[in-house]
mmCIF file of C-alpha atoms in Angstrom:
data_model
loop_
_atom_site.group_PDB
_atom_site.id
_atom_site.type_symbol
_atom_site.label_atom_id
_atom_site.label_comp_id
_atom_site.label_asym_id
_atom_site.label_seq_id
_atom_site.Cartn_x
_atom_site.Cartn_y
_atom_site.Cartn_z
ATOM 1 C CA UNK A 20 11.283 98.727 5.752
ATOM 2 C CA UNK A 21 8.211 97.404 4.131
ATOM 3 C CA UNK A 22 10.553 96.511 0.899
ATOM 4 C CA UNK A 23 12.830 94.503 2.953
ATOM 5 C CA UNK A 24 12.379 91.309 3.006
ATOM 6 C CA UNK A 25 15.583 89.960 4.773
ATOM 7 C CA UNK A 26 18.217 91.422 7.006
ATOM 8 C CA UNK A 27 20.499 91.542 4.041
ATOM 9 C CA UNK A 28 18.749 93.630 2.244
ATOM 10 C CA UNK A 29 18.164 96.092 5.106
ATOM 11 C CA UNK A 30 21.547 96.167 5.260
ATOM 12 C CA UNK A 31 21.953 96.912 2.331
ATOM 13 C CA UNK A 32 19.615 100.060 2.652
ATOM 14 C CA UNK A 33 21.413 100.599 5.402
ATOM 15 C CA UNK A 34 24.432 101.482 3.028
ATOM 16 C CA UNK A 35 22.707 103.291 0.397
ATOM 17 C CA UNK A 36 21.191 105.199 2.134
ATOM 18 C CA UNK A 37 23.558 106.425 5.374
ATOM 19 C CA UNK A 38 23.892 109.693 3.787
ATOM 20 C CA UNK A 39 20.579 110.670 5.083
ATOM 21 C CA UNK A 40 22.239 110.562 8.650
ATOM 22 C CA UNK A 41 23.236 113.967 10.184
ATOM 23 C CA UNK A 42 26.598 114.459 10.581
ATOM 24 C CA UNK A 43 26.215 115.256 14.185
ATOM 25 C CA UNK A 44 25.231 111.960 15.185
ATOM 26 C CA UNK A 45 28.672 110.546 13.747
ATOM 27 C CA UNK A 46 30.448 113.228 15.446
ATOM 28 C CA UNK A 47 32.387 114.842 12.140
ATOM 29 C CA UNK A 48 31.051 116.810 9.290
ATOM 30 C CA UNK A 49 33.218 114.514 6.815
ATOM 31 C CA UNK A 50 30.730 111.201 5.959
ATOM 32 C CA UNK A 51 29.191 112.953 3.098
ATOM 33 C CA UNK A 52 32.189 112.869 1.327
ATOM 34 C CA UNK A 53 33.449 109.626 2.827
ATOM 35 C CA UNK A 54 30.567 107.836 1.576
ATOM 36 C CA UNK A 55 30.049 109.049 -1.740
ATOM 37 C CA UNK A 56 31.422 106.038 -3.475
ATOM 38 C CA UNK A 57 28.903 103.519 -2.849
ATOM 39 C CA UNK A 58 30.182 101.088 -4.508
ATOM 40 C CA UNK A 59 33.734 100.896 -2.891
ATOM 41 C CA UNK A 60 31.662 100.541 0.788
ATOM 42 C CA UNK A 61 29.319 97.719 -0.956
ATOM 43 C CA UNK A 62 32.035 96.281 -2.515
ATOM 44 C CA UNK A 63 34.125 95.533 0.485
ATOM 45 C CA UNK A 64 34.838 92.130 2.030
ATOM 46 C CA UNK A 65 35.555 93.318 5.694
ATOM 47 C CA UNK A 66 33.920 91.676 8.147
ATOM 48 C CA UNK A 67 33.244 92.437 12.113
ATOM 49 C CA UNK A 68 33.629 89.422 14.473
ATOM 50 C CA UNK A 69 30.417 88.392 16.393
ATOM 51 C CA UNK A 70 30.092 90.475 19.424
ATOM 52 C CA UNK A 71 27.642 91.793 21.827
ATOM 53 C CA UNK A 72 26.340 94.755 23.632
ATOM 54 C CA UNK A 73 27.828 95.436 27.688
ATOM 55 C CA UNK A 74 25.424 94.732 30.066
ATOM 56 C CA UNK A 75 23.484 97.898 30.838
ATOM 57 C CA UNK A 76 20.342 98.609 32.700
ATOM 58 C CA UNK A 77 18.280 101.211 31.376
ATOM 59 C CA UNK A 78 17.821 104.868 33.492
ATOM 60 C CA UNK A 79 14.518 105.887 31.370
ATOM 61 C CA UNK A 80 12.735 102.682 29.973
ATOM 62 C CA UNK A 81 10.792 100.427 32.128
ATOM 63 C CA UNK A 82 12.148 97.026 31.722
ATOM 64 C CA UNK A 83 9.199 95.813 29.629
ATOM 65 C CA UNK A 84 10.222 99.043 27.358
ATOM 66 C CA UNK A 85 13.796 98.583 26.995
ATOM 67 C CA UNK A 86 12.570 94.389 25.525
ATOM 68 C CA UNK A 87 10.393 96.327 23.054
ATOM 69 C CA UNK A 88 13.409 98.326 22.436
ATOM 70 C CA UNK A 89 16.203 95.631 22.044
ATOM 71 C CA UNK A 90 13.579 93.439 19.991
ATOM 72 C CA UNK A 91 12.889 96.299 17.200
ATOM 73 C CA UNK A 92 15.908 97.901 16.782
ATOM 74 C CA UNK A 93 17.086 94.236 16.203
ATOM 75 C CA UNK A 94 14.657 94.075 13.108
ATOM 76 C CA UNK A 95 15.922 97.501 11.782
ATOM 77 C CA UNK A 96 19.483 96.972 11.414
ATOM 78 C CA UNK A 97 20.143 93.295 12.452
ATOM 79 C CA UNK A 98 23.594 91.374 12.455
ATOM 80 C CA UNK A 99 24.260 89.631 9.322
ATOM 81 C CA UNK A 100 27.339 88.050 7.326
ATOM 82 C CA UNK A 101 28.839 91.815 7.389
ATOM 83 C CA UNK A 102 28.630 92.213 11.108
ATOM 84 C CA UNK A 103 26.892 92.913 14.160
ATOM 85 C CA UNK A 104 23.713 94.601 13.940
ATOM 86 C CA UNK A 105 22.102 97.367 16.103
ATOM 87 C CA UNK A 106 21.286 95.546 19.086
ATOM 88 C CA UNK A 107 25.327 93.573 19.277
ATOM 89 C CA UNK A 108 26.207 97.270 18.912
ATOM 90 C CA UNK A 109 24.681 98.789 22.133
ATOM 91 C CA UNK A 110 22.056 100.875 20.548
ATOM 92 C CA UNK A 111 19.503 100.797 23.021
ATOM 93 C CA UNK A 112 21.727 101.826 25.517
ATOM 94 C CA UNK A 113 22.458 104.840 23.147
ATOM 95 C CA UNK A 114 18.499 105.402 22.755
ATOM 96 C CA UNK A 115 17.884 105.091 26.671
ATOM 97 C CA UNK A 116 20.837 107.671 27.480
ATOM 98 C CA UNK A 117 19.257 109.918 24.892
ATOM 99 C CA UNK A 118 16.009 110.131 26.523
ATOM 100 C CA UNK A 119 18.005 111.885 30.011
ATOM 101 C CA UNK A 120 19.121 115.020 27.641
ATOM 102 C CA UNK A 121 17.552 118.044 26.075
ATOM 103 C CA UNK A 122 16.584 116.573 23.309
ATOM 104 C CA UNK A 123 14.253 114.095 24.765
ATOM 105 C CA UNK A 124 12.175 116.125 27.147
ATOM 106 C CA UNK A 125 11.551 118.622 23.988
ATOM 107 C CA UNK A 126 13.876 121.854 25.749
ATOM 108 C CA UNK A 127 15.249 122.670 22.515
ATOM 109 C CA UNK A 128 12.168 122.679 20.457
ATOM 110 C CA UNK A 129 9.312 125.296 20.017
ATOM 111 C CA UNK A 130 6.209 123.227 22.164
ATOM 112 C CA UNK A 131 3.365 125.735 22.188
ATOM 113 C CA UNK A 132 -0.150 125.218 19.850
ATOM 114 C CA UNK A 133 -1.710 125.012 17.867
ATOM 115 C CA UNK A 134 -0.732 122.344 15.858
ATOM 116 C CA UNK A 135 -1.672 121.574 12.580
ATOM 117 C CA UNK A 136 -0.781 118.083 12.119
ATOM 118 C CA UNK A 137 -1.944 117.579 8.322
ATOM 119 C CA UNK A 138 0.642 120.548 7.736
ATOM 120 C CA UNK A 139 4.117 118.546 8.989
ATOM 121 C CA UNK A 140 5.384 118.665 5.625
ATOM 122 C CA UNK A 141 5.484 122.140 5.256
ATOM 123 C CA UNK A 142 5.914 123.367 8.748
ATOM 124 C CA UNK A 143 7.637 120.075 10.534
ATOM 125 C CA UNK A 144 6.981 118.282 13.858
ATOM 126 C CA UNK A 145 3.087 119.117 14.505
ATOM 127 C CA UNK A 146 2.693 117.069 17.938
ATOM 128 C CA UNK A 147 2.318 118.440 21.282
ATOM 129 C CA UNK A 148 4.640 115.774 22.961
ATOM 130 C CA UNK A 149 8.356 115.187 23.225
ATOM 131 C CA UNK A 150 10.497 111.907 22.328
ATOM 132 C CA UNK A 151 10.517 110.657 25.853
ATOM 133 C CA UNK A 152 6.473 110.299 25.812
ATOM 134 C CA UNK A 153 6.834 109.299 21.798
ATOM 135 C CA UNK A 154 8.862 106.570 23.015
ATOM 136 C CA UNK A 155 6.270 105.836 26.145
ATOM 137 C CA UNK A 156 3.236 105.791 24.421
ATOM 138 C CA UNK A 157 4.431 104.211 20.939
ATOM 139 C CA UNK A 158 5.805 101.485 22.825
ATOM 140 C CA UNK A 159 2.530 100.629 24.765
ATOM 141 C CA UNK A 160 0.440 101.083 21.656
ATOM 142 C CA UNK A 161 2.723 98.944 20.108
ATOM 143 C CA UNK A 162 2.534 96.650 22.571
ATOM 144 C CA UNK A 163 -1.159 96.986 22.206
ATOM 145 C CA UNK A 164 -1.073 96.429 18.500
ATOM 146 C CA UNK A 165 1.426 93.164 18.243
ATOM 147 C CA UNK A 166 -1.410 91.787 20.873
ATOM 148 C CA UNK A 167 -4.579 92.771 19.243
ATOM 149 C CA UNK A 168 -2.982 91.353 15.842
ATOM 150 C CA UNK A 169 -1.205 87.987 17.246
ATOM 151 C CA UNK A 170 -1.611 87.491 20.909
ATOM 152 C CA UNK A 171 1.682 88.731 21.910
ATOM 153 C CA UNK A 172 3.731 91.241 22.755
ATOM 154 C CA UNK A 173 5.671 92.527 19.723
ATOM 155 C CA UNK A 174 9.573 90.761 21.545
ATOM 156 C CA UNK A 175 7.419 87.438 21.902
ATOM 157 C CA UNK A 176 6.944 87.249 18.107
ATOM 158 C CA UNK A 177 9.375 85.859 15.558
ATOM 159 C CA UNK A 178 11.001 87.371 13.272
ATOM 160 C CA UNK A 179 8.996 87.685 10.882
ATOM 161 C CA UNK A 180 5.516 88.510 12.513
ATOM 162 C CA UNK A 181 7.918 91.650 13.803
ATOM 163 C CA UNK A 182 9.340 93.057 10.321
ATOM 164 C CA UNK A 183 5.477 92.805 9.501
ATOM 165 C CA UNK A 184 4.483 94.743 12.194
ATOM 166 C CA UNK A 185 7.287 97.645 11.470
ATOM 167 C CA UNK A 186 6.329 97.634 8.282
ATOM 168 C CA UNK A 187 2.618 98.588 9.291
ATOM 169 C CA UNK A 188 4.180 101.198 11.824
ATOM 170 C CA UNK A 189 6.087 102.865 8.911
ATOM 171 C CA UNK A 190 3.308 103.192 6.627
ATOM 172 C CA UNK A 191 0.871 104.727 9.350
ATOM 173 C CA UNK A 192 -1.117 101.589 8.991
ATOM 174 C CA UNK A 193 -1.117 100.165 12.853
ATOM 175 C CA UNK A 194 -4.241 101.380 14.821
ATOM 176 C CA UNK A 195 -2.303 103.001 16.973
ATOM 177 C CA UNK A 196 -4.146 105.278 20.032
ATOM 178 C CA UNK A 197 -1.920 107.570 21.577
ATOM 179 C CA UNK A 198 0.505 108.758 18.641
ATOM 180 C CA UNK A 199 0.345 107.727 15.039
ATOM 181 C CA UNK A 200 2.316 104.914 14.367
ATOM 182 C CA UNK A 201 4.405 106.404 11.780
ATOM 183 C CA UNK A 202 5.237 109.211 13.962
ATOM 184 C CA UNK A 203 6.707 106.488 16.330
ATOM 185 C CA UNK A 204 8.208 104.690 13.499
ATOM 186 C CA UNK A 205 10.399 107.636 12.343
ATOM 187 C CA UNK A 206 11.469 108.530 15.973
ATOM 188 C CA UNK A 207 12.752 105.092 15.975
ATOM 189 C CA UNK A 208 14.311 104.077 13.263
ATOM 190 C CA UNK A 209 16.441 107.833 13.134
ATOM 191 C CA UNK A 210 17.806 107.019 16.906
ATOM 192 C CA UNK A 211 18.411 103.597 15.904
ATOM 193 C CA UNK A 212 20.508 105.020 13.026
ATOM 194 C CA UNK A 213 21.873 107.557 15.179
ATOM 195 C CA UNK A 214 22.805 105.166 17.634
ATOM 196 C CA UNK A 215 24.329 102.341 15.070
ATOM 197 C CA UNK A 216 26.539 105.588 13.804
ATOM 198 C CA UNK A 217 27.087 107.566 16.580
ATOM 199 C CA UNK A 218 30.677 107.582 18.764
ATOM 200 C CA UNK A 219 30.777 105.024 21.322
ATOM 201 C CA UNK A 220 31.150 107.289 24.140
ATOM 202 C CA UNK A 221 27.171 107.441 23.754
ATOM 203 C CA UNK A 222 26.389 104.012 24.432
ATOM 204 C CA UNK A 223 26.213 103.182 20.911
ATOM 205 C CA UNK A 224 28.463 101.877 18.196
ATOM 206 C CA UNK A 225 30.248 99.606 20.550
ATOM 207 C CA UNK A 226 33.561 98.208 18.946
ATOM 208 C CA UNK A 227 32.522 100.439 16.248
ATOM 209 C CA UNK A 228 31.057 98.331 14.425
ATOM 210 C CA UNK A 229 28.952 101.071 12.615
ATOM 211 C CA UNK A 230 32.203 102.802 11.398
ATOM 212 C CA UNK A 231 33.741 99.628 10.252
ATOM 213 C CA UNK A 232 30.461 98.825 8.323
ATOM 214 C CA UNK A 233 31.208 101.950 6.364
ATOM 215 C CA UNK A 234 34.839 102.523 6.526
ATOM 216 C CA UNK A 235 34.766 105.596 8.517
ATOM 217 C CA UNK A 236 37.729 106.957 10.217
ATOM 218 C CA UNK A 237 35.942 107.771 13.098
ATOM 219 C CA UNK A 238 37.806 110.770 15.201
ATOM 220 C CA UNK A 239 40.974 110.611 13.721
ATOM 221 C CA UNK A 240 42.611 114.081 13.215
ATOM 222 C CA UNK A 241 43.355 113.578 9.550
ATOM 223 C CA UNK A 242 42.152 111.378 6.991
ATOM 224 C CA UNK A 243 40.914 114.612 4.136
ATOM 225 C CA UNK A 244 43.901 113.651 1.570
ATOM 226 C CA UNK A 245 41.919 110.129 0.911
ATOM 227 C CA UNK A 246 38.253 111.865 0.781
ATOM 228 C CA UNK A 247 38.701 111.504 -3.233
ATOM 229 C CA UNK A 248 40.845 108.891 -3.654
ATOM 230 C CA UNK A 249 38.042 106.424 -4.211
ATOM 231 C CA UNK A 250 40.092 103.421 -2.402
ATOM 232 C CA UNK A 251 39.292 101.937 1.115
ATOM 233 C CA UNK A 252 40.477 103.746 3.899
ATOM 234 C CA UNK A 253 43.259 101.052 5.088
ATOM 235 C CA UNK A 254 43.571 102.693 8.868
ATOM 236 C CA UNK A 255 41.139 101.504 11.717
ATOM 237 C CA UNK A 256 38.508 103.829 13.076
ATOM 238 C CA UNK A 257 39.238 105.793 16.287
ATOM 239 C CA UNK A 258 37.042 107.039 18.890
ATOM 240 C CA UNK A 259 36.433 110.691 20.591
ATOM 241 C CA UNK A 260 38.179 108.461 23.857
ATOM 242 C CA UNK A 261 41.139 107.384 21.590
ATOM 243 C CA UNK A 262 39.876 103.735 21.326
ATOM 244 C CA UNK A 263 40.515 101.697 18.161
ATOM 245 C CA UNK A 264 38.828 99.759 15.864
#
């Protein structure tokens, strides 16, 4: 992020580095392989008409929350000549409806001390609090932070006052209070990835616009015999509901 100076080139990062996405978020165990040649994905001239995100109104966030939320995911992966971005594709819808599962209350993780966090490297998450209150308290720290910085809230700022900001976030630099910034960084930028990639039938990816970027197949039942072809898949993308791209 703090390399990026323009959406194009974030897009561009985007690309080269989508490998780093688990599998489960896209829904097959095949994008390794589909994205291997780079250069065929950067290469292409597809485009994805202008669109935007369904109306939604968010379960979890507050509605001061979910304008933090469409503003920064926005910044991470925004539209461009290629396409819509994160926040045309639905993606915080896809972040809110993830904070209602499992995963977001911390069920499925191992929550009891100590916790050492200067040892996260070698023994992972070292934080005594699950996404849903990452999300809570990073956004009112960041809040916070855009305010004690410029006057106003980090959705009130252009552009370019908010890639700035991010880029602090990433690095661990923002004086955040309640969770370290980078902490809160991370969280968001993987969902908004996860989100950008993930089928539509979890609020993200609408008109799969994530699958086009990359020329994924989506949940089509057979696409293996042009895994090594190196050529552009020519079929549209299909969803887990049978929808097409």
């Amino acid at each position: 992020m703090a390399n990026q100076s323009s959406g194009n080139s974030r897009r561009e990062f985007l690309l080269k580095t989508i490998t780093l996405v688990p599998a489960v978020a896209i829904g097959s165990t095949g994008i390794g392989a589909l994205t291997a040649s780079s250069g065929a994905i950067a290469q292409s001239d597809s485009k994805t008409p202008p669109q935007t995100a369904k109306e939604y109104t968010p379960a979890f966030f507050t509605a001061e929350e979910f304008t933090f939320l469409k503003a920064a995911v926005a910044r991470l992966i925004p539209n461009d000549a290629r396409g819509p971005g994160a926040l045309e594709a639905g993606v915080p819808e896809f972040i809110d409806r993830q904070m209602n599962t499992p995963y977001a209350t911390g069920a499925q993780w191992y929550m009891q001390g100590p916790f050492h966090p200067e040892a996260e490297r070698e023994l992972g998450y070292q934080l005594p609090l699950s996404p849903r209150e990452i999300y809570r308290l990073g956004i009112q720290d960041a809040n916070k932070f855009a305010n004690a910085q410029e006057g106003k809230a980090f959705s009130e700022l252009p552009s370019d006052k908010q890639d700035d900001l991010l880029s602090q976030m990433e690095g661990g630099k923002a004086a955040f209070t309640q969770v370290p910034s980078k902490v809160f960084f991370s969280f968001l930028l993987q969902n908004t990835r996860e989100g950008f990639f993930s089928d539509p039938i979890h609020g993200g990816n609408q008109g799969m616009v994530g699958w086009k970027l990359i020329n994924f197949p989506g949940a089509r039942a057979d696409f293996m015999d042009w895994v090594e072809r190196g050529e552009r898949y020519p079929f549209p993308p299909v969803s887990i509901r049978g929808e097409r791209g």
